[in-house]
XYZ file of N, CA and C in Angstrom:
645
model
N 2.277 -51.939 -26.305
C 3.081 -50.682 -26.589
C 2.636 -49.621 -25.723
N 1.147 -49.576 -25.335
C 0.587 -48.689 -24.394
C 1.132 -48.712 -23.057
N 1.361 -50.039 -22.604
C 2.094 -50.322 -21.304
C 3.304 -49.800 -21.197
N 4.152 -49.880 -22.200
C 5.603 -49.412 -22.160
C 5.657 -47.941 -22.166
N 4.642 -47.293 -22.971
C 4.602 -45.837 -23.050
C 4.465 -45.191 -21.623
N 3.449 -45.841 -20.968
C 3.005 -45.409 -19.636
C 4.350 -45.515 -18.679
N 4.923 -46.708 -18.751
C 6.141 -47.012 -17.730
C 7.223 -45.945 -18.013
N 7.369 -45.554 -19.342
C 8.532 -44.675 -19.672
C 8.416 -43.234 -19.547
N 7.010 -42.837 -19.067
C 6.410 -41.375 -19.163
C 7.161 -40.808 -17.875
N 7.635 -39.452 -17.829
C 8.164 -39.003 -16.718
C 7.101 -38.873 -15.699
N 7.356 -38.961 -14.170
C 6.447 -38.823 -13.175
C 6.483 -37.147 -12.837
N 5.151 -36.724 -13.118
C 5.176 -35.344 -12.818
C 4.897 -34.988 -11.373
N 4.009 -35.717 -10.733
C 3.670 -35.342 -9.484
C 4.531 -36.394 -8.435
N 4.922 -35.642 -7.389
C 5.751 -36.618 -6.485
C 4.965 -36.544 -4.996
N 4.453 -37.935 -4.699
C 3.944 -38.007 -3.413
C 4.804 -37.924 -2.322
N 5.288 -36.852 -1.928
C 6.571 -36.681 -1.079
C 6.115 -35.731 0.140
N 6.021 -36.028 1.474
C 5.548 -35.231 2.504
C 6.154 -33.858 2.552
N 7.576 -34.109 2.310
C 8.271 -32.554 2.396
C 8.131 -31.722 1.340
N 7.599 -32.151 0.157
C 7.146 -31.459 -0.955
C 5.855 -30.734 -0.671
N 4.901 -31.781 -0.209
C 3.523 -31.001 0.179
C 3.664 -30.102 1.079
N 4.433 -30.401 2.230
C 4.545 -29.341 3.204
C 5.089 -28.066 2.844
N 6.147 -27.990 1.892
C 6.590 -26.930 1.428
C 5.681 -26.009 0.379
N 4.823 -26.824 -0.262
C 3.890 -26.247 -1.156
C 2.839 -25.525 -0.274
N 2.378 -26.224 0.656
C 1.371 -25.517 1.536
C 2.151 -24.372 2.245
N 3.231 -24.299 2.572
C 3.938 -23.254 3.294
C 4.144 -22.080 2.029
N 4.481 -22.509 0.981
C 4.456 -21.411 -0.126
C 3.207 -20.785 -0.215
N 2.139 -21.472 -0.416
C 0.669 -20.820 -0.372
C 0.410 -19.799 0.744
N 0.883 -20.471 1.997
C 0.605 -19.516 3.010
C 1.219 -18.234 3.016
N 2.761 -18.332 2.732
C 3.482 -17.151 2.593
C 3.132 -16.137 1.691
N 2.486 -16.750 0.458
C 2.002 -15.822 -0.644
C 0.724 -15.065 -0.025
N -0.135 -15.944 0.464
C -1.286 -15.178 1.163
C -0.770 -14.241 2.232
N -0.092 -14.367 3.063
C 0.611 -13.317 4.013
C 1.081 -12.090 3.328
N 1.798 -12.340 2.206
C 2.295 -11.150 1.530
C 1.485 -10.207 0.954
N 0.259 -10.992 0.331
C -0.674 -10.279 -0.309
C -1.593 -9.513 0.746
N -1.700 -10.017 1.973
C -2.516 -9.522 3.111
C -1.613 -8.225 3.640
N -0.411 -8.308 3.512
C 0.384 -7.343 4.036
C 0.203 -6.128 3.074
N 0.396 -6.432 1.827
C 0.208 -5.312 0.834
C -1.110 -4.579 0.921
N -2.229 -5.577 1.138
C -3.396 -4.963 1.124
C -3.635 -4.102 2.299
N -3.208 -4.505 3.567
C -3.260 -3.707 4.550
C -2.579 -2.215 4.479
N -1.342 -2.384 3.844
C -0.872 -0.934 3.550
C -1.466 -0.151 2.750
N -2.170 -0.658 1.539
C -2.827 0.233 0.791
C -3.996 0.872 1.631
N -4.683 -0.031 2.582
C -5.855 0.496 3.305
C -5.382 1.511 4.332
N -4.134 1.412 4.914
C -3.469 2.605 5.730
C -3.403 3.804 4.948
N -2.808 3.698 3.758
C -2.624 4.932 2.984
C -3.875 5.656 2.487
N -4.823 4.714 2.044
C -6.101 5.274 1.813
C -6.841 6.112 2.782
N -6.859 5.384 3.907
C -7.462 5.982 5.229
C -6.700 7.434 5.614
N -5.419 7.523 5.380
C -4.758 8.679 5.562
C -5.127 9.667 4.521
N -5.211 9.328 3.246
C -5.491 10.285 2.299
C -6.961 10.886 2.536
N -7.867 9.860 2.821
C -9.138 10.213 3.182
C -9.436 11.334 4.226
N -8.736 11.000 5.472
C -8.639 11.709 6.432
C -8.231 13.166 6.134
N -7.115 13.290 5.373
C -6.601 14.513 4.942
C -7.547 15.427 4.169
N -8.243 14.806 3.015
C -9.217 15.438 2.287
C -10.379 15.848 3.082
N -10.767 15.089 4.111
C -11.806 15.572 5.022
C -11.353 16.624 5.838
N -10.430 16.574 6.395
C -9.873 17.841 7.305
C -9.814 19.207 6.430
N -9.262 19.044 5.280
C -9.365 20.118 4.199
C -10.680 20.679 4.139
N -11.477 19.733 3.791
C -12.966 20.128 3.593
C -13.454 20.704 4.684
N -13.405 20.403 5.861
C -13.910 21.022 7.020
C -13.288 22.352 7.236
N -12.130 22.657 7.106
C -11.403 23.804 7.207
C -12.205 24.744 6.112
N -12.334 24.446 4.804
C -12.793 25.202 3.750
C -14.410 25.378 4.132
N -15.084 24.394 4.662
C -16.485 24.693 5.100
C -16.507 25.751 6.210
N -15.686 25.661 7.129
C -15.722 26.753 8.267
C -15.393 28.198 7.678
N -14.483 28.233 6.663
C -14.331 29.540 6.021
C -15.515 30.020 5.504
N -16.538 29.415 5.091
C -17.744 29.878 4.395
C -18.414 30.684 5.644
N -18.217 30.145 6.825
C -19.192 30.821 8.008
C -18.317 32.263 8.370
N -17.413 32.487 7.814
C -16.471 33.820 8.048
C -16.189 33.950 9.549
N -15.478 33.030 10.068
C -15.097 33.256 11.444
C -14.142 34.280 11.687
N -13.764 34.358 12.764
C -12.593 35.581 13.187
C -11.288 34.751 12.426
N -10.266 35.578 12.160
C -9.008 35.270 11.433
C -8.410 34.427 12.290
N -8.314 34.638 13.534
C -7.518 33.934 14.461
C -8.063 32.558 14.832
N -9.346 32.446 14.903
C -9.988 31.228 15.082
C -9.852 30.297 13.988
N -9.915 30.907 12.834
C -9.594 29.938 11.454
C -8.171 29.400 11.555
N -7.356 30.376 11.805
C -6.012 29.950 11.831
C -5.725 28.868 12.760
N -6.100 29.009 14.126
C -6.077 28.029 15.198
C -6.680 26.616 14.628
N -7.911 26.659 14.154
C -8.639 25.552 13.660
C -7.892 24.889 12.648
N -7.322 25.598 11.699
C -6.420 25.095 10.447
C -5.204 24.421 11.150
N -4.611 25.079 11.986
C -3.471 24.497 12.722
C -3.623 23.099 13.302
N -4.601 23.220 14.176
C -5.117 21.973 14.838
C -5.356 20.793 13.925
N -5.905 20.984 12.868
C -6.221 20.080 11.896
C -5.050 19.521 11.169
N -4.045 20.455 10.936
C -2.839 20.077 10.305
C -1.908 19.122 11.285
N -1.905 19.620 12.598
C -1.189 18.890 13.345
C -1.653 17.395 13.722
N -3.081 17.373 13.730
C -3.636 15.971 13.962
C -3.536 15.153 12.901
N -3.553 15.756 11.649
C -3.410 14.781 10.352
C -2.004 14.492 10.295
N -0.861 15.261 10.595
C 0.360 15.115 10.462
C 0.808 13.892 11.386
N 0.310 14.002 12.697
C 0.728 12.874 13.624
C 0.094 11.534 13.009
N -1.196 11.487 12.279
C -1.607 10.434 11.891
C -0.639 9.950 10.529
N -0.346 10.996 9.746
C 0.555 10.746 8.678
C 1.692 10.048 9.046
N 2.527 10.490 9.927
C 3.829 10.168 10.456
C 3.628 8.549 11.008
N 2.613 8.254 11.738
C 2.361 6.969 12.190
C 1.973 6.212 10.882
N 1.326 6.645 10.009
C 0.944 5.769 8.573
C 2.377 5.506 7.886
N 3.246 6.531 7.747
C 4.442 6.319 7.038
C 5.351 5.307 7.601
N 5.316 5.347 9.212
C 6.062 4.291 9.956
C 5.479 3.003 9.636
N 4.151 2.733 9.725
C 3.445 1.432 9.494
C 3.816 0.937 8.124
N 3.709 2.062 7.113
C 4.134 1.658 5.618
C 5.551 0.820 5.564
N 6.519 1.571 6.138
C 7.769 1.003 6.280
C 7.874 -0.276 6.800
N 7.185 -0.406 7.776
C 7.272 -1.950 8.426
C 6.494 -2.890 7.455
N 5.424 -2.507 6.999
C 4.815 -3.301 6.142
C 5.697 -3.848 4.834
N 6.434 -3.032 4.355
C 7.344 -3.150 3.270
C 8.474 -4.094 3.742
N 8.906 -4.036 4.902
C 10.098 -4.816 5.524
C 9.542 -6.228 5.597
N 8.234 -6.208 5.857
C 7.639 -7.567 6.256
C 7.228 -8.229 4.982
N 6.879 -7.604 4.050
C 6.801 -8.188 2.455
C 8.068 -8.823 2.244
N 8.926 -7.987 2.377
C 10.391 -8.496 1.849
C 10.815 -9.642 2.608
N 10.412 -9.932 3.875
C 10.688 -11.080 4.616
C 10.124 -12.166 3.975
N 8.693 -12.073 3.698
C 7.855 -13.324 3.243
C 8.355 -13.607 1.957
N 8.810 -12.709 0.906
C 9.323 -12.959 -0.232
C 10.745 -13.802 -0.114
N 11.504 -13.350 0.746
C 12.770 -14.183 0.951
C 12.495 -15.689 1.484
N 11.507 -15.629 2.370
C 11.014 -17.016 2.699
C 10.440 -17.756 1.563
N 9.915 -17.207 0.554
C 9.447 -18.075 -0.514
C 10.551 -18.415 -1.423
N 11.567 -17.441 -1.481
C 12.703 -17.880 -2.416
C 13.408 -18.967 -1.733
N 13.369 -18.955 -0.426
C 14.161 -20.280 0.286
C 13.309 -21.486 -0.179
N 12.110 -21.497 -0.475
C 11.380 -22.627 -0.704
C 11.797 -23.038 -2.156
N 11.809 -21.972 -2.913
C 12.136 -22.091 -4.446
C 13.648 -22.839 -4.432
N 14.491 -22.498 -3.433
C 15.687 -23.024 -3.649
C 15.608 -24.672 -3.464
N 14.556 -25.230 -2.660
C 14.584 -26.629 -2.399
C 14.173 -27.243 -3.642
N 13.301 -26.580 -4.606
C 12.851 -27.242 -5.711
C 14.040 -26.900 -6.778
N 14.639 -26.017 -6.738
C 15.807 -25.724 -7.712
C 16.862 -26.750 -7.670
N 17.058 -27.064 -6.322
C 18.280 -28.235 -6.099
C 17.788 -29.448 -6.450
N 16.398 -29.742 -6.746
C 15.901 -31.156 -7.056
C 15.563 -31.009 -8.685
N 15.242 -29.818 -9.069
C 14.961 -29.717 -10.555
C 15.496 -28.540 -11.199
N 16.812 -28.357 -11.413
C 17.517 -27.246 -11.962
C 16.920 -26.541 -13.207
N 16.093 -27.364 -13.568
C 15.644 -26.742 -15.035
C 14.574 -25.613 -14.796
N 13.919 -25.673 -13.551
C 12.989 -24.682 -13.178
C 13.380 -23.252 -12.982
N 14.882 -23.074 -12.683
C 15.210 -21.959 -12.119
C 15.082 -20.953 -13.027
N 15.308 -20.937 -14.303
C 14.998 -19.775 -15.400
C 13.634 -19.142 -15.286
N 12.657 -19.996 -14.741
C 11.238 -19.568 -14.799
C 10.957 -18.609 -13.611
N 11.793 -18.702 -12.474
C 11.509 -17.861 -11.269
C 11.863 -16.430 -11.348
N 11.015 -15.651 -10.805
C 11.073 -14.212 -11.036
C 12.391 -13.690 -10.260
N 12.482 -14.147 -9.068
C 13.921 -13.951 -8.477
C 14.828 -15.114 -8.493
N 16.021 -14.913 -8.439
C 17.059 -16.077 -8.178
C 16.573 -16.893 -6.945
N 16.868 -18.113 -6.798
C 16.557 -18.942 -5.624
C 17.513 -18.719 -4.416
N 17.611 -17.375 -3.931
C 18.462 -17.054 -2.953
C 17.685 -16.282 -1.852
N 17.886 -16.647 -0.638
C 16.978 -15.984 0.244
C 17.528 -14.787 0.836
N 18.491 -14.071 0.239
C 19.009 -12.706 0.389
C 18.429 -11.572 -0.561
N 17.456 -11.952 -1.435
C 16.786 -11.359 -2.371
C 15.352 -11.523 -2.253
N 14.436 -10.499 -2.355
C 15.089 -8.929 -2.731
C 15.512 -8.354 -1.594
N 16.263 -7.320 -1.685
C 17.126 -6.674 -0.756
C 15.890 -5.614 0.056
N 16.425 -5.557 1.408
C 15.652 -4.359 1.952
C 16.310 -3.119 1.631
N 15.402 -2.502 0.790
C 15.920 -1.032 0.370
C 14.674 -0.123 0.282
N 15.153 1.278 -0.052
C 13.842 2.152 -0.184
C 12.930 2.092 -0.912
N 13.376 1.336 -2.072
C 12.447 1.155 -3.230
C 11.506 -0.032 -2.806
N 11.894 -0.828 -1.997
C 11.176 -1.936 -1.532
C 10.521 -3.069 -2.442
N 9.448 -3.640 -2.156
C 9.082 -4.762 -3.226
C 7.661 -4.417 -3.494
N 7.353 -3.208 -3.638
C 6.112 -2.642 -3.776
C 5.470 -1.852 -2.873
N 4.832 -0.707 -3.120
C 4.448 0.355 -2.183
C 5.261 1.442 -1.889
N 6.419 1.520 -2.801
C 7.280 2.723 -2.448
C 6.642 4.035 -3.003
N 5.809 3.745 -3.956
C 5.004 5.049 -4.224
C 3.998 5.389 -3.256
N 3.425 4.563 -2.581
C 2.502 4.919 -1.919
C 3.222 5.643 -0.629
N 4.271 5.193 -0.076
C 4.946 5.734 0.917
C 5.494 7.287 0.406
N 5.948 7.309 -0.825
C 6.321 8.626 -1.341
C 5.104 9.602 -1.378
N 3.907 9.387 -1.524
C 2.691 10.064 -1.457
C 2.438 10.540 -0.057
N 2.590 9.504 0.985
C 2.415 9.836 2.415
C 3.362 10.924 2.856
N 4.787 10.565 2.377
C 5.801 11.414 2.782
C 5.548 12.811 2.283
N 5.095 13.059 1.090
C 4.859 14.406 0.484
C 3.853 15.180 1.046
N 2.674 14.385 1.505
C 1.598 15.166 2.103
C 2.046 15.345 3.410
N 2.716 14.543 4.288
C 3.247 14.991 5.360
C 4.295 16.188 5.326
N 5.074 16.307 4.511
C 6.000 17.521 4.414
C 5.102 18.647 4.189
N 4.290 18.552 3.294
C 3.287 19.812 3.064
C 2.471 20.155 4.353
N 2.205 19.322 5.211
C 1.586 19.601 6.468
C 2.295 20.154 7.445
N 3.627 19.665 7.362
C 4.725 20.384 8.234
C 5.022 21.832 7.988
N 5.113 22.058 6.612
C 5.086 23.567 6.024
C 3.999 24.237 6.466
N 2.950 23.750 6.225
C 1.383 24.299 6.587
C 1.453 24.696 8.120
N 1.649 23.678 8.929
C 1.717 24.039 10.342
C 2.756 25.172 10.954
N 4.018 24.987 10.306
C 4.735 26.120 10.712
C 4.330 27.547 10.295
N 3.915 27.538 9.158
C 3.243 28.767 8.547
C 2.166 29.335 9.335
N 1.211 28.443 9.870
C 0.103 28.798 10.626
C 0.459 29.252 11.865
N 1.260 28.453 12.603
C 1.810 28.762 13.839
C 2.412 30.169 13.945
N 3.246 30.604 12.918
C 3.935 32.031 12.833
C 2.739 32.995 12.546
N 1.789 32.854 11.757
C 0.751 33.787 11.344
C -0.213 33.853 12.695
N -0.309 32.800 13.674
C -1.017 32.955 15.000
C -0.405 33.969 15.737
N 0.910 33.750 15.817
C 1.825 34.416 16.754
C 1.865 36.116 16.159
N 2.039 36.141 14.977
C 2.155 37.543 14.240
C 1.488 37.290 12.918
N 0.138 37.869 12.798
C -0.445 37.727 11.502
C 0.083 38.674 10.416
N 1.008 39.609 10.981
C 1.718 40.486 9.945
C 2.689 39.954 9.236
N 3.406 38.799 9.622
C 4.513 38.139 8.896
C 4.138 37.215 7.887
N 3.124 37.564 6.990
C 2.640 36.641 6.072
C 3.755 36.035 5.163
N 4.556 36.879 4.546
C 5.726 36.616 3.687
C 6.735 35.646 4.273
N 7.076 35.995 5.622
C 8.022 35.232 6.326
C 7.391 33.906 6.562
N 6.199 33.899 6.973
C 5.368 32.470 7.218
C 5.242 31.585 5.938
N 5.091 32.064 4.927
C 5.016 31.381 3.534
C 6.674 30.952 3.362
N 7.546 31.739 3.531
C 8.957 31.275 3.118
C 9.347 30.288 4.216
N 9.180 30.334 5.478
C 9.465 29.212 6.435
C 8.707 28.000 5.909
N 7.482 28.128 5.693
C 6.723 26.806 5.296
C 7.246 26.179 4.161
N 7.777 26.950 3.159
C 8.275 26.268 1.854
C 9.663 25.711 2.263
N 10.406 26.378 3.004
C 11.724 25.669 3.515
C 11.530 24.574 4.188
N 10.547 24.543 5.049
C 10.326 23.298 5.877
C 9.947 22.011 5.146
N 9.343 22.287 4.181
C 8.676 20.933 3.280
C 9.784 20.066 2.895
N 10.663 20.659 2.058
C 11.844 19.669 1.669
C 12.739 19.222 2.865
N 12.810 19.969 4.016
C 13.569 19.270 5.144
C 12.785 18.076 5.710
N 11.530 18.266 5.846
C 10.629 17.297 6.238
C 10.600 15.855 5.384
N 10.556 16.237 4.012
C 10.648 15.064 3.113
C 12.011 14.495 3.343
N 13.090 14.995 3.470
C 14.297 14.502 3.485
C 14.454 13.728 4.788
N 13.860 14.213 5.925
C 13.557 13.443 7.188
C 12.865 12.113 6.978
N 11.952 11.996 6.197
C 11.118 10.897 6.064
C 11.916 10.026 5.256
N 12.592 10.388 4.384
C 13.454 9.415 3.559
C 14.714 8.839 4.299
N 15.332 9.686 5.154
C 16.282 9.199 5.834
C 15.958 8.154 6.970
N 14.777 8.464 7.513
C 14.211 7.411 8.256
C 13.990 6.024 7.720
N 13.506 6.254 6.605
C 13.063 5.079 5.674
C 14.465 4.261 5.387
N 15.495 5.100 4.766
C 16.755 4.361 4.525
C 17.461 3.662 5.758
N 17.275 4.486 6.884
C 17.993 3.727 8.094
C 17.106 2.597 8.562
N 15.877 2.472 8.540
C 15.181 1.452 8.981
C 15.332 0.100 8.063
N 15.512 0.448 6.668
C 15.839 -0.597 5.812
C 17.127 -1.147 5.935
N 18.063 -0.186 6.083
C 19.670 -0.733 6.183
C 19.626 -1.623 7.567
N 19.022 -1.120 8.603
C 19.051 -1.735 9.912
C 18.383 -3.181 9.881
N 17.305 -3.198 9.217
C 16.587 -4.477 8.945
C 17.293 -5.594 8.067
N 18.302 -4.941 7.307
C 18.989 -5.798 6.321
C 20.115 -6.433 7.171
N 20.556 -5.601 7.879
C 21.793 -6.130 8.836
C 21.277 -7.191 9.923
N 19.948 -6.772 10.425
C 19.404 -7.803 11.562
C 19.170 -9.140 10.759
N 18.581 -9.179 9.543
C 18.292 -10.204 8.945
C 19.366 -11.025 8.173
N 20.654 -10.479 8.197
C 21.560 -11.086 7.286
C 22.138 -12.420 7.962
N 22.060 -12.544 9.378
C 22.241 -13.677 9.913
C 21.339 -15.019 9.713
N 19.979 -14.610 9.176
C 19.127 -15.645 8.804
C 19.155 -16.141 7.387
N 20.109 -15.655 6.601
C 20.490 -16.144 5.069
C 21.149 -17.296 5.056
N 20.517 -18.312 4.504
C 20.977 -19.690 4.285
C 21.483 -19.965 3.040
N 20.900 -19.311 1.828
C 21.441 -19.545 0.704
C 21.571 -18.214 -0.056
N 22.846 -17.558 0.318
C 23.148 -16.319 -0.330
C 23.374 -16.457 -1.679
N 23.559 -15.186 -2.304
C 23.971 -15.203 -3.784
C 25.326 -15.513 -3.878
């Protein structure tokens, strides 16, 4: 009886080279995706740390009561320096998001292999077994909130830099400097989002030719 029961039991593990290879590739892609997310988070953390440090330095210099023009020039230099680093950080975060999407699509392609051989597993997958999902979009596959924070900080720095530059030129135009700074912030935020959307759409078009199992 026990012998017949053993013979009739389903075979859970399949000793197949192709299956072993794809499982190893699945694990490698998962690790690459996690590494991409961690790198993006470290970049964002470094940028925010630099921003708070620059603000702290400017506030500390204010305690020494320097000349107003010197303080404004120092603040402007700090704002421009941090802004340049912020723009680079935002660009890198967009790249990392697209790279993460590419890894997840590759994982879905591997899922397709197993779904074709065992259709009953498909309902348990997070995404459908198609390699055109997830899409390249501005929300991304994680990290969208991090990019949003960097974009907002960049926009504030743009407004601050414009206001400081105007005050250095004419320190009597305080109201105008504040007004121009406030107006510049949403424009800068719109520019960040427009760049993000453009890059995502462009990447989606470029990778469309690599899709083998579309929805």
